[in-house]
PDB file of C-alpha atoms in Angstrom:
ATOM      1  CA  ASP A 238     117.370  81.377  76.877  1.00 59.00           C
ATOM      2  CA  GLY A 239     114.645  83.861  76.075  1.00 68.00           C
ATOM      3  CA  GLY A 240     111.127  83.062  77.056  1.00 93.00           C
ATOM      4  CA  ILE A 241     108.195  83.508  79.393  1.00 96.00           C
ATOM      5  CA  THR A 242     108.029  82.013  82.830  1.00 96.00           C
ATOM      6  CA  GLN A 243     104.943  81.546  84.950  1.00 97.00           C
ATOM      7  CA  SER A 244     104.946  80.466  88.524  1.00 91.00           C
ATOM      8  CA  PRO A 245     103.845  78.400  90.196  1.00 92.00           C
ATOM      9  CA  LYS A 246     102.725  75.633  87.832  1.00 94.00           C
ATOM     10  CA  TYR A 247     100.021  74.476  90.251  1.00 96.00           C
ATOM     11  CA  LEU A 248      98.291  76.668  92.828  1.00 95.00           C
ATOM     12  CA  PHE A 249      95.665  75.780  95.385  1.00 95.00           C
ATOM     13  CA  ARG A 250      93.647  78.327  97.315  1.00 93.00           C
ATOM     14  CA  LYS A 251      90.645  78.472  99.577  1.00 93.00           C
ATOM     15  CA  GLU A 252      87.569  80.305  98.428  1.00 92.00           C
ATOM     16  CA  GLY A 253      87.565  83.941  99.516  1.00 91.00           C
ATOM     17  CA  GLN A 254      91.325  84.421  99.216  1.00 92.00           C
ATOM     18  CA  ASN A 255      93.044  86.610  96.659  1.00 94.00           C
ATOM     19  CA  VAL A 256      95.899  85.012  94.757  1.00 95.00           C
ATOM     20  CA  THR A 257      98.566  86.483  92.484  1.00 96.00           C
ATOM     21  CA  LEU A 258      99.960  84.646  89.470  1.00 97.00           C
ATOM     22  CA  SER A 259     103.409  85.576  88.273  1.00 97.00           C
ATOM     23  CA  CYS A 260     104.426  86.187  84.656  1.00 98.00           C
ATOM     24  CA  GLU A 261     107.925  87.260  83.607  1.00 98.00           C
ATOM     25  CA  GLN A 262     109.424  87.560  80.124  1.00 97.00           C
ATOM     26  CA  ASN A 263     112.930  88.335  78.885  1.00 96.00           C
ATOM     27  CA  LEU A 264     112.013  88.638  75.208  1.00 94.00           C
ATOM     28  CA  ASN A 265     111.990  92.431  75.345  1.00 94.00           C
ATOM     29  CA  HIS A 266     108.363  92.381  74.214  1.00 93.00           C
ATOM     30  CA  ASP A 267     106.216  95.435  74.831  1.00 93.00           C
ATOM     31  CA  ALA A 268     102.826  93.700  74.813  1.00 92.00           C
ATOM     32  CA  MET A 269     101.703  91.145  77.383  1.00 94.00           C
ATOM     33  CA  TYR A 270      98.441  89.262  77.839  1.00 94.00           C
ATOM     34  CA  TRP A 271      96.561  87.098  80.288  1.00 97.00           C
ATOM     35  CA  TYR A 272      94.156  84.364  79.184  1.00 97.00           C
ATOM     36  CA  ARG A 273      92.203  81.677  80.922  1.00 97.00           C
ATOM     37  CA  GLN A 274      91.441  78.304  79.424  1.00 97.00           C
ATOM     38  CA  ASP A 275      88.567  76.107  80.538  1.00 95.00           C
ATOM     39  CA  PRO A 276      87.758  72.611  79.297  1.00 90.00           C
ATOM     40  CA  GLY A 277      85.853  72.684  76.025  1.00 85.00           C
ATOM     41  CA  GLN A 278      86.355  76.433  75.572  1.00 88.00           C
ATOM     42  CA  GLY A 279      88.815  78.502  73.659  1.00 90.00           C
ATOM     43  CA  LEU A 280      91.254  80.800  75.415  1.00 94.00           C
ATOM     44  CA  ARG A 281      89.566  83.958  76.678  1.00 95.00           C
ATOM     45  CA  LEU A 282      91.353  87.270  77.113  1.00 93.00           C
ATOM     46  CA  ILE A 283      91.367  88.674  80.642  1.00 96.00           C
ATOM     47  CA  TYR A 284      93.689  91.689  80.383  1.00 96.00           C
ATOM     48  CA  TYR A 285      96.356  92.955  78.059  1.00 93.00           C
ATOM     49  CA  SER A 286      99.050  95.596  78.208  1.00 94.00           C
ATOM     50  CA  GLN A 287     100.665  97.228  75.208  1.00 91.00           C
ATOM     51  CA  ILE A 288     103.194  99.233  77.184  1.00 91.00           C
ATOM     52  CA  VAL A 289     104.488  99.753  80.707  1.00 94.00           C
ATOM     53  CA  ASN A 290     102.063 101.460  83.094  1.00 96.00           C
ATOM     54  CA  ASP A 291      99.125 100.867  80.780  1.00 95.00           C
ATOM     55  CA  PHE A 292      96.690  97.966  80.504  1.00 96.00           C
ATOM     56  CA  GLN A 293      93.247  97.267  79.112  1.00 94.00           C
ATOM     57  CA  LYS A 294      90.402  94.958  80.049  1.00 95.00           C
ATOM     58  CA  GLY A 295      89.744  91.975  77.866  1.00 92.00           C
ATOM     59  CA  ASP A 296      86.524  90.019  77.485  1.00 90.00           C
ATOM     60  CA  ILE A 297      86.358  88.607  81.024  1.00 95.00           C
ATOM     61  CA  ALA A 298      88.148  91.091  83.314  1.00 96.00           C
ATOM     62  CA  GLU A 299      85.623  91.018  86.150  1.00 96.00           C
ATOM     63  CA  GLY A 300      87.152  89.645  89.337  1.00 97.00           C
ATOM     64  CA  TYR A 301      90.724  90.098  88.116  1.00 98.00           C
ATOM     65  CA  SER A 302      93.334  92.838  88.417  1.00 98.00           C
ATOM     66  CA  VAL A 303      96.761  93.412  86.886  1.00 98.00           C
ATOM     67  CA  SER A 304      99.713  95.761  87.059  1.00 98.00           C
ATOM     68  CA  ARG A 305     102.469  96.580  84.612  1.00 98.00           C
ATOM     69  CA  GLU A 306     105.193  98.427  86.487  1.00 97.00           C
ATOM     70  CA  LYS A 307     108.038  96.809  84.573  1.00 97.00           C
ATOM     71  CA  LYS A 308     108.350  95.759  80.966  1.00 97.00           C
ATOM     72  CA  GLU A 309     109.314  92.237  81.987  1.00 97.00           C
ATOM     73  CA  SER A 310     106.530  91.575  84.457  1.00 98.00           C
ATOM     74  CA  PHE A 311     102.731  91.368  84.237  1.00 98.00           C
ATOM     75  CA  PRO A 312     101.268  89.781  87.393  1.00 98.00           C
ATOM     76  CA  LEU A 313      97.606  88.783  87.560  1.00 98.00           C
ATOM     77  CA  THR A 314      95.600  88.850  90.790  1.00 97.00           C
ATOM     78  CA  VAL A 315      92.552  86.648  91.012  1.00 97.00           C
ATOM     79  CA  THR A 316      90.320  88.260  93.593  1.00 95.00           C
ATOM     80  CA  SER A 317      87.619  86.750  95.756  1.00 91.00           C
ATOM     81  CA  ALA A 318      85.107  88.498  93.487  1.00 91.00           C
ATOM     82  CA  GLN A 319      85.879  86.082  90.641  1.00 93.00           C
ATOM     83  CA  LYS A 320      83.035  83.576  90.770  1.00 92.00           C
ATOM     84  CA  ASN A 321      84.695  80.668  88.973  1.00 93.00           C
ATOM     85  CA  PRO A 322      88.439  81.087  89.449  1.00 96.00           C
ATOM     86  CA  THR A 323      89.445  77.460  88.942  1.00 96.00           C
ATOM     87  CA  ALA A 324      91.065  77.343  85.491  1.00 97.00           C
ATOM     88  CA  PHE A 325      94.300  77.110  83.538  1.00 97.00           C
ATOM     89  CA  TYR A 326      95.850  80.580  83.260  1.00 98.00           C
ATOM     90  CA  LEU A 327      98.167  81.485  80.424  1.00 98.00           C
ATOM     91  CA  CYS A 328     100.384  84.519  80.038  1.00 97.00           C
ATOM     92  CA  ALA A 329     101.662  85.608  76.628  1.00 95.00           C
ATOM     93  CA  SER A 330     103.716  88.362  75.052  1.00 94.00           C
ATOM     94  CA  SER A 331     104.329  89.798  71.606  1.00 91.00           C
ATOM     95  CA  THR A 332     106.285  92.585  69.969  1.00 87.00           C
ATOM     96  CA  ARG A 333     104.367  95.819  69.797  1.00 71.00           C
ATOM     97  CA  ASP A 334     104.563  96.111  66.032  1.00 72.00           C
ATOM     98  CA  ARG A 335     103.068  92.639  65.641  1.00 67.00           C
ATOM     99  CA  GLY A 336     100.062  93.443  67.760  1.00 70.00           C
ATOM    100  CA  PRO A 337      98.201  90.440  69.200  1.00 76.00           C
ATOM    101  CA  TYR A 338      99.809  88.151  66.655  1.00 82.00           C
ATOM    102  CA  GLU A 339     102.584  85.610  66.914  1.00 88.00           C
ATOM    103  CA  GLN A 340     102.235  85.494  70.657  1.00 91.00           C
ATOM    104  CA  TYR A 341     104.705  83.634  72.836  1.00 93.00           C
ATOM    105  CA  PHE A 342     102.992  81.772  75.655  1.00 96.00           C
ATOM    106  CA  GLY A 343     104.235  80.739  79.044  1.00 97.00           C
ATOM    107  CA  PRO A 344     103.777  77.221  80.439  1.00 96.00           C
ATOM    108  CA  GLY A 345     100.645  78.190  82.356  1.00 97.00           C
ATOM    109  CA  THR A 346      99.459  78.064  85.961  1.00 97.00           C
ATOM    110  CA  ARG A 347      96.679  75.713  86.950  1.00 97.00           C
ATOM    111  CA  LEU A 348      94.684  77.335  89.746  1.00 97.00           C
ATOM    112  CA  THR A 349      92.306  75.313  91.876  1.00 96.00           C
ATOM    113  CA  VAL A 350      90.049  77.079  94.346  1.00 94.00           C
ATOM    114  CA  THR A 351      88.042  75.022  96.841  1.00 92.00           C
TER     115      THR A 351
ATOM    116  CA  SER B  88      79.604  88.076  68.057  1.00 67.00           C
ATOM    117  CA  GLN B  89      82.311  86.308  66.123  1.00 73.00           C
ATOM    118  CA  LYS B  90      82.393  82.528  66.394  1.00 82.00           C
ATOM    119  CA  ILE B  91      85.041  80.073  65.381  1.00 88.00           C
ATOM    120  CA  GLU B  92      84.185  76.451  64.762  1.00 90.00           C
ATOM    121  CA  GLN B  93      86.748  73.723  64.811  1.00 92.00           C
ATOM    122  CA  ASN B  94      85.927  70.058  64.698  1.00 83.00           C
ATOM    123  CA  SER B  95      85.724  69.062  68.350  1.00 76.00           C
ATOM    124  CA  GLU B  96      86.180  65.405  67.506  1.00 84.00           C
ATOM    125  CA  ALA B  97      89.710  64.091  67.433  1.00 91.00           C
ATOM    126  CA  LEU B  98      91.302  63.440  64.073  1.00 95.00           C
ATOM    127  CA  ASN B  99      93.192  60.152  63.783  1.00 96.00           C
ATOM    128  CA  ILE B 100      95.450  59.597  60.811  1.00 96.00           C
ATOM    129  CA  GLN B 101      98.165  57.205  59.795  1.00 97.00           C
ATOM    130  CA  GLU B 102     101.793  58.298  59.925  1.00 98.00           C
ATOM    131  CA  GLY B 103     102.976  59.645  56.582  1.00 98.00           C
ATOM    132  CA  LYS B 104      99.548  60.841  55.480  1.00 98.00           C
ATOM    133  CA  THR B 105      98.418  64.437  55.191  1.00 98.00           C
ATOM    134  CA  ALA B 106      96.338  65.766  58.066  1.00 97.00           C
ATOM    135  CA  THR B 107      93.765  68.438  57.215  1.00 97.00           C
ATOM    136  CA  LEU B 108      92.120  70.470  59.958  1.00 97.00           C
ATOM    137  CA  THR B 109      89.221  72.836  59.362  1.00 96.00           C
ATOM    138  CA  CYS B 110      88.385  76.191  60.873  1.00 95.00           C
ATOM    139  CA  ASN B 111      85.109  77.912  60.020  1.00 93.00           C
ATOM    140  CA  TYR B 112      84.058  81.335  61.210  1.00 89.00           C
ATOM    141  CA  THR B 113      80.925  83.431  61.174  1.00 85.00           C
ATOM    142  CA  ASN B 114      80.304  87.089  60.484  1.00 77.00           C
ATOM    143  CA  TYR B 115      83.132  89.225  59.217  1.00 73.00           C
ATOM    144  CA  SER B 116      86.503  88.047  57.944  1.00 75.00           C
ATOM    145  CA  PRO B 117      89.472  88.636  60.223  1.00 77.00           C
ATOM    146  CA  ALA B 118      92.437  90.744  59.249  1.00 79.00           C
ATOM    147  CA  TYR B 119      94.591  87.772  60.214  1.00 87.00           C
ATOM    148  CA  LEU B 120      94.022  84.147  60.963  1.00 90.00           C
ATOM    149  CA  GLN B 121      96.555  82.248  63.029  1.00 93.00           C
ATOM    150  CA  TRP B 122      97.230  78.637  63.886  1.00 96.00           C
ATOM    151  CA  TYR B 123      98.815  77.469  67.132  1.00 97.00           C
ATOM    152  CA  ARG B 124      99.789  74.082  68.471  1.00 98.00           C
ATOM    153  CA  GLN B 125      99.073  73.131  72.080  1.00 97.00           C
ATOM    154  CA  ASP B 126     100.343  70.093  73.921  1.00 96.00           C
ATOM    155  CA  PRO B 127      98.527  68.842  77.057  1.00 93.00           C
ATOM    156  CA  GLY B 128      99.147  71.050  80.085  1.00 92.00           C
ATOM    157  CA  ARG B 129     101.281  73.509  78.155  1.00 94.00           C
ATOM    158  CA  GLY B 130     100.939  76.911  76.525  1.00 96.00           C
ATOM    159  CA  PRO B 131     100.154  77.238  72.809  1.00 96.00           C
ATOM    160  CA  VAL B 132     102.982  77.622  70.307  1.00 97.00           C
ATOM    161  CA  PHE B 133     102.565  79.896  67.287  1.00 95.00           C
ATOM    162  CA  LEU B 134     102.806  78.148  63.925  1.00 97.00           C
ATOM    163  CA  LEU B 135     101.511  80.253  61.061  1.00 95.00           C
ATOM    164  CA  LEU B 136      99.695  83.483  60.307  1.00 93.00           C
ATOM    165  CA  ILE B 137      97.790  84.232  57.126  1.00 92.00           C
ATOM    166  CA  ARG B 138      96.423  87.611  56.134  1.00 89.00           C
ATOM    167  CA  GLU B 139      93.002  88.338  54.712  1.00 85.00           C
ATOM    168  CA  ASN B 140      94.411  89.014  51.250  1.00 88.00           C
ATOM    169  CA  GLU B 141      96.528  85.860  51.145  1.00 91.00           C
ATOM    170  CA  LYS B 142      95.171  82.575  49.895  1.00 89.00           C
ATOM    171  CA  GLU B 143      97.925  80.270  51.043  1.00 96.00           C
ATOM    172  CA  LYS B 144     100.943  80.198  53.354  1.00 96.00           C
ATOM    173  CA  ARG B 145     103.554  77.491  53.780  1.00 97.00           C
ATOM    174  CA  LYS B 146     106.181  76.653  56.345  1.00 96.00           C
ATOM    175  CA  GLU B 147     108.105  73.405  55.993  1.00 97.00           C
ATOM    176  CA  ARG B 148     105.480  70.616  56.195  1.00 98.00           C
ATOM    177  CA  LEU B 149     102.703  73.023  57.150  1.00 98.00           C
ATOM    178  CA  LYS B 150     100.287  74.769  54.818  1.00 98.00           C
ATOM    179  CA  VAL B 151      97.404  77.105  55.616  1.00 97.00           C
ATOM    180  CA  THR B 152      94.732  78.269  53.223  1.00 96.00           C
ATOM    181  CA  PHE B 153      92.245  81.060  53.741  1.00 92.00           C
ATOM    182  CA  ASP B 154      88.996  81.332  51.793  1.00 89.00           C
ATOM    183  CA  THR B 155      87.042  84.461  52.736  1.00 86.00           C
ATOM    184  CA  THR B 156      84.151  83.432  50.490  1.00 89.00           C
ATOM    185  CA  LEU B 157      83.655  80.150  52.300  1.00 90.00           C
ATOM    186  CA  LYS B 158      84.704  81.761  55.610  1.00 89.00           C
ATOM    187  CA  GLN B 159      87.085  78.908  56.148  1.00 92.00           C
ATOM    188  CA  SER B 160      90.728  78.144  56.800  1.00 93.00           C
ATOM    189  CA  LEU B 161      92.325  74.763  56.239  1.00 96.00           C
ATOM    190  CA  PHE B 162      95.486  73.658  58.018  1.00 97.00           C
ATOM    191  CA  HIS B 163      97.501  70.865  56.432  1.00 98.00           C
ATOM    192  CA  ILE B 164     100.382  68.835  57.823  1.00 98.00           C
ATOM    193  CA  THR B 165     102.047  66.742  55.135  1.00 98.00           C
ATOM    194  CA  ALA B 166     104.029  63.577  55.839  1.00 98.00           C
ATOM    195  CA  SER B 167     102.596  63.571  59.361  1.00 98.00           C
ATOM    196  CA  GLN B 168     104.611  62.109  62.218  1.00 98.00           C
ATOM    197  CA  PRO B 169     103.613  60.878  65.705  1.00 98.00           C
ATOM    198  CA  ALA B 170     105.379  63.980  67.081  1.00 98.00           C
ATOM    199  CA  ASP B 171     102.731  66.084  65.321  1.00 98.00           C
ATOM    200  CA  SER B 172     100.093  64.717  67.707  1.00 98.00           C
ATOM    201  CA  ALA B 173      98.679  67.689  69.607  1.00 97.00           C
ATOM    202  CA  THR B 174      95.712  70.041  69.686  1.00 97.00           C
ATOM    203  CA  TYR B 175      95.704  72.696  66.985  1.00 97.00           C
ATOM    204  CA  LEU B 176      94.031  76.034  67.636  1.00 97.00           C
ATOM    205  CA  CYS B 177      92.632  78.375  65.046  1.00 95.00           C
ATOM    206  CA  VAL B 178      92.734  82.038  66.099  1.00 93.00           C
ATOM    207  CA  PHE B 179      90.738  84.838  64.573  1.00 87.00           C
ATOM    208  CA  SER B 180      92.568  88.150  64.859  1.00 82.00           C
ATOM    209  CA  GLY B 181      91.275  91.595  64.056  1.00 75.00           C
ATOM    210  CA  GLY B 182      93.026  93.688  66.657  1.00 71.00           C
ATOM    211  CA  TYR B 183      93.693  93.548  70.390  1.00 65.00           C
ATOM    212  CA  GLN B 184      90.054  93.375  71.324  1.00 65.00           C
ATOM    213  CA  LYS B 185      89.143  91.053  68.476  1.00 72.00           C
ATOM    214  CA  VAL B 186      91.193  87.963  69.149  1.00 82.00           C
ATOM    215  CA  THR B 187      89.054  84.840  69.298  1.00 88.00           C
ATOM    216  CA  PHE B 188      90.489  81.398  69.925  1.00 92.00           C
ATOM    217  CA  GLY B 189      88.801  78.264  68.656  1.00 93.00           C
ATOM    218  CA  THR B 190      88.418  75.296  70.975  1.00 93.00           C
ATOM    219  CA  GLY B 191      90.934  73.320  68.940  1.00 95.00           C
ATOM    220  CA  THR B 192      91.073  70.008  67.154  1.00 96.00           C
ATOM    221  CA  LYS B 193      93.048  67.149  68.650  1.00 96.00           C
ATOM    222  CA  LEU B 194      95.225  65.368  66.123  1.00 97.00           C
ATOM    223  CA  GLN B 195      96.510  61.864  66.761  1.00 97.00           C
ATOM    224  CA  VAL B 196      99.071  60.477  64.314  1.00 98.00           C
ATOM    225  CA  ILE B 197      99.206  56.708  64.522  1.00 97.00           C
ATOM    226  CA  PRO B 198     102.545  54.997  63.830  1.00 95.00           C
TER     227      PRO B 198
END
């Protein structure tokens, strides 16, 4: 089955630690995205990548980093510099010709930092 | 900056009726407006996309309208079913850096 996988579903970390969230897709999509979702707010774009070895900052990139070494993978690192890291993180992908439209989302990772 | 307003209050309707959800936006009209469905604790699922120059789009029991004069999109689910209960997100899309998600409206279809 084609789709996007995110792991783990739940993640707990101590304040001051970096943590990496996994995102893998087998849809052969060129574009991939990372969003965070907080209660009462819409999804906010953290980073996106339109092609391998290239990525761009979204609206709230501070305190996050990404890499795109393979087409299938787009891991997100939440660094200790991110002031409010506790959130629901969603990875998505789309075909390059569709742009940021008709995105396929993964199941999400809920990160809790204490 | 662009803002999207969706009714934050939950919408409760009786099974079999038509559900109508509203999405209002400020400032400029988007090139595209999308609707997604999101179930609790899960990622959104794409439903429909409507372009700026389209007035209406349909897919099975779903219909989306787009009125650039009113700066509004309406999302309709006809013959609603309990399985349609979810949160529906309106998404303003004008390019990679111009994607704005609404906070969503929670729909509850009562049997």
